[in-house]
């Protein structure tokens, strides 16, 4: 991901300003470039689209795929939906938080991993489930989670 650049952000905003529903394409472009939607970009987007800063901030915080801070090199998403809960997701979540020394939505100080809570990965028959870097993993227990995290650290 690129470092913050006001000039680059301005280029991305200008490239998408005339798109239908321009806020989303602009925010996606900013996140693709910088790995998140930098807070410094919010007033730029607002000015370009004649929106308030609050409106742009509202879009960023409403959609769970937008992030206002850099995420880790790896992203571990643990399911907390009903099927996973019934199969031990809470115990698994506590193990993950302990192993990673992170809470929900936190990123490790070295930016190695971000831990997120999601609700339904579509693996209800293989609960509890997780997603690591876009790849789903089902029928997890604490030893399988530990092995998954060890593989993640080895990459």
JSON list of N, CA, C and O in Angstrom, two decimals, residues 40-66:
[
{"chain": "A", "resi": 40, "resn": "UNK", "atom": "N", "xyz": [-7.39, 12.28, 6.42]},
{"chain": "A", "resi": 40, "resn": "UNK", "atom": "CA", "xyz": [-7.05, 13.50, 5.69]},
{"chain": "A", "resi": 40, "resn": "UNK", "atom": "C", "xyz": [-7.79, 13.59, 4.36]},
{"chain": "A", "resi": 40, "resn": "UNK", "atom": "O", "xyz": [-7.94, 14.69, 3.81]},
{"chain": "A", "resi": 41, "resn": "UNK", "atom": "N", "xyz": [-8.25, 12.45, 3.85]},
{"chain": "A", "resi": 41, "resn": "UNK", "atom": "CA", "xyz": [-8.96, 12.44, 2.57]},
{"chain": "A", "resi": 41, "resn": "UNK", "atom": "C", "xyz": [-10.43, 12.82, 2.71]},
{"chain": "A", "resi": 41, "resn": "UNK", "atom": "O", "xyz": [-11.06, 13.25, 1.74]},
{"chain": "A", "resi": 42, "resn": "UNK", "atom": "N", "xyz": [-10.97, 12.65, 3.90]},
{"chain": "A", "resi": 42, "resn": "UNK", "atom": "CA", "xyz": [-12.41, 12.90, 4.11]},
{"chain": "A", "resi": 42, "resn": "UNK", "atom": "C", "xyz": [-12.81, 14.32, 3.71]},
{"chain": "A", "resi": 42, "resn": "UNK", "atom": "O", "xyz": [-13.77, 14.49, 2.94]},
{"chain": "A", "resi": 43, "resn": "UNK", "atom": "N", "xyz": [-12.11, 15.38, 4.17]},
{"chain": "A", "resi": 43, "resn": "UNK", "atom": "CA", "xyz": [-12.53, 16.72, 3.73]},
{"chain": "A", "resi": 43, "resn": "UNK", "atom": "C", "xyz": [-12.34, 16.94, 2.24]},
{"chain": "A", "resi": 43, "resn": "UNK", "atom": "O", "xyz": [-13.09, 17.71, 1.62]},
{"chain": "A", "resi": 44, "resn": "UNK", "atom": "N", "xyz": [-11.37, 16.27, 1.64]},
{"chain": "A", "resi": 44, "resn": "UNK", "atom": "CA", "xyz": [-11.16, 16.40, 0.20]},
{"chain": "A", "resi": 44, "resn": "UNK", "atom": "C", "xyz": [-12.32, 15.80, -0.57]},
{"chain": "A", "resi": 44, "resn": "UNK", "atom": "O", "xyz": [-12.81, 16.39, -1.54]},
{"chain": "A", "resi": 45, "resn": "UNK", "atom": "N", "xyz": [-12.78, 14.63, -0.13]},
{"chain": "A", "resi": 45, "resn": "UNK", "atom": "CA", "xyz": [-13.92, 13.97, -0.77]},
{"chain": "A", "resi": 45, "resn": "UNK", "atom": "C", "xyz": [-15.17, 14.83, -0.58]},
{"chain": "A", "resi": 45, "resn": "UNK", "atom": "O", "xyz": [-15.95, 15.05, -1.52]},
{"chain": "A", "resi": 46, "resn": "UNK", "atom": "N", "xyz": [-15.35, 15.32, 0.64]},
{"chain": "A", "resi": 46, "resn": "UNK", "atom": "CA", "xyz": [-16.52, 16.15, 0.94]},
{"chain": "A", "resi": 46, "resn": "UNK", "atom": "C", "xyz": [-16.57, 17.38, 0.03]},
{"chain": "A", "resi": 46, "resn": "UNK", "atom": "O", "xyz": [-17.61, 17.69, -0.55]},
{"chain": "A", "resi": 47, "resn": "UNK", "atom": "N", "xyz": [-15.45, 18.04, -0.12]},
{"chain": "A", "resi": 47, "resn": "UNK", "atom": "CA", "xyz": [-15.41, 19.25, -0.95]},
{"chain": "A", "resi": 47, "resn": "UNK", "atom": "C", "xyz": [-15.68, 18.91, -2.42]},
{"chain": "A", "resi": 47, "resn": "UNK", "atom": "O", "xyz": [-16.42, 19.63, -3.10]},
{"chain": "A", "resi": 48, "resn": "UNK", "atom": "N", "xyz": [-15.12, 17.82, -2.90]},
{"chain": "A", "resi": 48, "resn": "UNK", "atom": "CA", "xyz": [-15.29, 17.44, -4.31]},
{"chain": "A", "resi": 48, "resn": "UNK", "atom": "C", "xyz": [-16.73, 17.08, -4.64]},
{"chain": "A", "resi": 48, "resn": "UNK", "atom": "O", "xyz": [-17.18, 17.31, -5.76]},
{"chain": "A", "resi": 49, "resn": "UNK", "atom": "N", "xyz": [-17.44, 16.53, -3.66]},
{"chain": "A", "resi": 49, "resn": "UNK", "atom": "CA", "xyz": [-18.81, 16.05, -3.91]},
{"chain": "A", "resi": 49, "resn": "UNK", "atom": "C", "xyz": [-19.88, 16.95, -3.31]},
{"chain": "A", "resi": 49, "resn": "UNK", "atom": "O", "xyz": [-21.07, 16.61, -3.32]},
{"chain": "A", "resi": 50, "resn": "UNK", "atom": "N", "xyz": [-19.47, 18.08, -2.76]},
{"chain": "A", "resi": 50, "resn": "UNK", "atom": "CA", "xyz": [-20.40, 19.02, -2.13]},
{"chain": "A", "resi": 50, "resn": "UNK", "atom": "C", "xyz": [-21.19, 18.33, -1.01]},
{"chain": "A", "resi": 50, "resn": "UNK", "atom": "O", "xyz": [-22.41, 18.46, -0.91]},
{"chain": "A", "resi": 51, "resn": "UNK", "atom": "N", "xyz": [-20.47, 17.56, -0.20]},
{"chain": "A", "resi": 51, "resn": "UNK", "atom": "CA", "xyz": [-21.03, 16.89, 0.96]},
{"chain": "A", "resi": 51, "resn": "UNK", "atom": "C", "xyz": [-20.37, 17.44, 2.21]},
{"chain": "A", "resi": 51, "resn": "UNK", "atom": "O", "xyz": [-19.30, 18.05, 2.14]},
{"chain": "A", "resi": 52, "resn": "UNK", "atom": "N", "xyz": [-20.98, 17.18, 3.35]},
{"chain": "A", "resi": 52, "resn": "UNK", "atom": "CA", "xyz": [-20.33, 17.57, 4.60]},
{"chain": "A", "resi": 52, "resn": "UNK", "atom": "C", "xyz": [-19.30, 16.50, 4.98]},
{"chain": "A", "resi": 52, "resn": "UNK", "atom": "O", "xyz": [-19.39, 15.35, 4.53]},
{"chain": "A", "resi": 53, "resn": "UNK", "atom": "N", "xyz": [-18.36, 16.87, 5.80]},
{"chain": "A", "resi": 53, "resn": "UNK", "atom": "CA", "xyz": [-17.38, 15.89, 6.29]},
{"chain": "A", "resi": 53, "resn": "UNK", "atom": "C", "xyz": [-18.11, 14.78, 7.05]},
{"chain": "A", "resi": 53, "resn": "UNK", "atom": "O", "xyz": [-17.72, 13.62, 6.97]},
{"chain": "A", "resi": 54, "resn": "UNK", "atom": "N", "xyz": [-19.14, 15.15, 7.77]},
{"chain": "A", "resi": 54, "resn": "UNK", "atom": "CA", "xyz": [-19.91, 14.17, 8.53]},
{"chain": "A", "resi": 54, "resn": "UNK", "atom": "C", "xyz": [-20.57, 13.14, 7.61]},
{"chain": "A", "resi": 54, "resn": "UNK", "atom": "O", "xyz": [-20.62, 11.95, 7.94]},
{"chain": "A", "resi": 55, "resn": "UNK", "atom": "N", "xyz": [-21.06, 13.59, 6.46]},
{"chain": "A", "resi": 55, "resn": "UNK", "atom": "CA", "xyz": [-21.68, 12.65, 5.52]},
{"chain": "A", "resi": 55, "resn": "UNK", "atom": "C", "xyz": [-20.65, 11.65, 4.98]},
{"chain": "A", "resi": 55, "resn": "UNK", "atom": "O", "xyz": [-20.92, 10.46, 4.91]},
{"chain": "A", "resi": 56, "resn": "UNK", "atom": "N", "xyz": [-19.48, 12.14, 4.64]},
{"chain": "A", "resi": 56, "resn": "UNK", "atom": "CA", "xyz": [-18.43, 11.24, 4.12]},
{"chain": "A", "resi": 56, "resn": "UNK", "atom": "C", "xyz": [-17.97, 10.30, 5.23]},
{"chain": "A", "resi": 56, "resn": "UNK", "atom": "O", "xyz": [-17.84, 9.09, 5.01]},
{"chain": "A", "resi": 57, "resn": "UNK", "atom": "N", "xyz": [-17.76, 10.84, 6.41]},
{"chain": "A", "resi": 57, "resn": "UNK", "atom": "CA", "xyz": [-17.38, 9.99, 7.55]},
{"chain": "A", "resi": 57, "resn": "UNK", "atom": "C", "xyz": [-18.45, 8.94, 7.81]},
{"chain": "A", "resi": 57, "resn": "UNK", "atom": "O", "xyz": [-18.14, 7.78, 8.09]},
{"chain": "A", "resi": 58, "resn": "UNK", "atom": "N", "xyz": [-19.71, 9.32, 7.67]},
{"chain": "A", "resi": 58, "resn": "UNK", "atom": "CA", "xyz": [-20.81, 8.37, 7.85]},
{"chain": "A", "resi": 58, "resn": "UNK", "atom": "C", "xyz": [-20.76, 7.23, 6.86]},
{"chain": "A", "resi": 58, "resn": "UNK", "atom": "O", "xyz": [-21.05, 6.08, 7.20]},
{"chain": "A", "resi": 59, "resn": "UNK", "atom": "N", "xyz": [-20.39, 7.51, 5.63]},
{"chain": "A", "resi": 59, "resn": "UNK", "atom": "CA", "xyz": [-20.27, 6.46, 4.62]},
{"chain": "A", "resi": 59, "resn": "UNK", "atom": "C", "xyz": [-19.13, 5.52, 5.00]},
{"chain": "A", "resi": 59, "resn": "UNK", "atom": "O", "xyz": [-19.28, 4.29, 4.97]},
{"chain": "A", "resi": 60, "resn": "UNK", "atom": "N", "xyz": [-17.99, 6.08, 5.38]},
{"chain": "A", "resi": 60, "resn": "UNK", "atom": "CA", "xyz": [-16.83, 5.26, 5.74]},
{"chain": "A", "resi": 60, "resn": "UNK", "atom": "C", "xyz": [-17.15, 4.35, 6.91]},
{"chain": "A", "resi": 60, "resn": "UNK", "atom": "O", "xyz": [-16.78, 3.18, 6.91]},
{"chain": "A", "resi": 61, "resn": "UNK", "atom": "N", "xyz": [-17.85, 4.87, 7.90]},
{"chain": "A", "resi": 61, "resn": "UNK", "atom": "CA", "xyz": [-18.12, 4.07, 9.10]},
{"chain": "A", "resi": 61, "resn": "UNK", "atom": "C", "xyz": [-19.33, 3.16, 8.95]},
{"chain": "A", "resi": 61, "resn": "UNK", "atom": "O", "xyz": [-19.44, 2.17, 9.67]},
{"chain": "A", "resi": 62, "resn": "UNK", "atom": "N", "xyz": [-20.20, 3.44, 8.01]},
{"chain": "A", "resi": 62, "resn": "UNK", "atom": "CA", "xyz": [-21.38, 2.60, 7.81]},
{"chain": "A", "resi": 62, "resn": "UNK", "atom": "C", "xyz": [-21.01, 1.27, 7.14]},
{"chain": "A", "resi": 62, "resn": "UNK", "atom": "O", "xyz": [-21.48, 0.21, 7.53]},
{"chain": "A", "resi": 63, "resn": "UNK", "atom": "N", "xyz": [-20.19, 1.33, 6.11]},
{"chain": "A", "resi": 63, "resn": "UNK", "atom": "CA", "xyz": [-19.84, 0.13, 5.35]},
{"chain": "A", "resi": 63, "resn": "UNK", "atom": "C", "xyz": [-18.66, -0.57, 6.02]},
{"chain": "A", "resi": 63, "resn": "UNK", "atom": "O", "xyz": [-17.59, 0.01, 6.16]},
{"chain": "A", "resi": 64, "resn": "UNK", "atom": "N", "xyz": [-18.86, -1.83, 6.40]},
{"chain": "A", "resi": 64, "resn": "UNK", "atom": "CA", "xyz": [-17.83, -2.54, 7.16]},
{"chain": "A", "resi": 64, "resn": "UNK", "atom": "C", "xyz": [-16.57, -2.83, 6.36]},
{"chain": "A", "resi": 64, "resn": "UNK", "atom": "O", "xyz": [-15.53, -3.14, 6.94]},
{"chain": "A", "resi": 65, "resn": "UNK", "atom": "N", "xyz": [-16.60, -2.73, 5.06]},
{"chain": "A", "resi": 65, "resn": "UNK", "atom": "CA", "xyz": [-15.39, -2.97, 4.27]},
{"chain": "A", "resi": 65, "resn": "UNK", "atom": "C", "xyz": [-14.49, -1.75, 4.14]},
{"chain": "A", "resi": 65, "resn": "UNK", "atom": "O", "xyz": [-13.37, -1.85, 3.64]},
{"chain": "A", "resi": 66, "resn": "UNK", "atom": "N", "xyz": [-14.97, -0.58, 4.57]},
{"chain": "A", "resi": 66, "resn": "UNK", "atom": "CA", "xyz": [-14.11, 0.60, 4.59]},
{"chain": "A", "resi": 66, "resn": "UNK", "atom": "C", "xyz": [-13.46, 0.68, 5.97]},
{"chain": "A", "resi": 66, "resn": "UNK", "atom": "O", "xyz": [-14.07, 0.37, 6.98]}
]
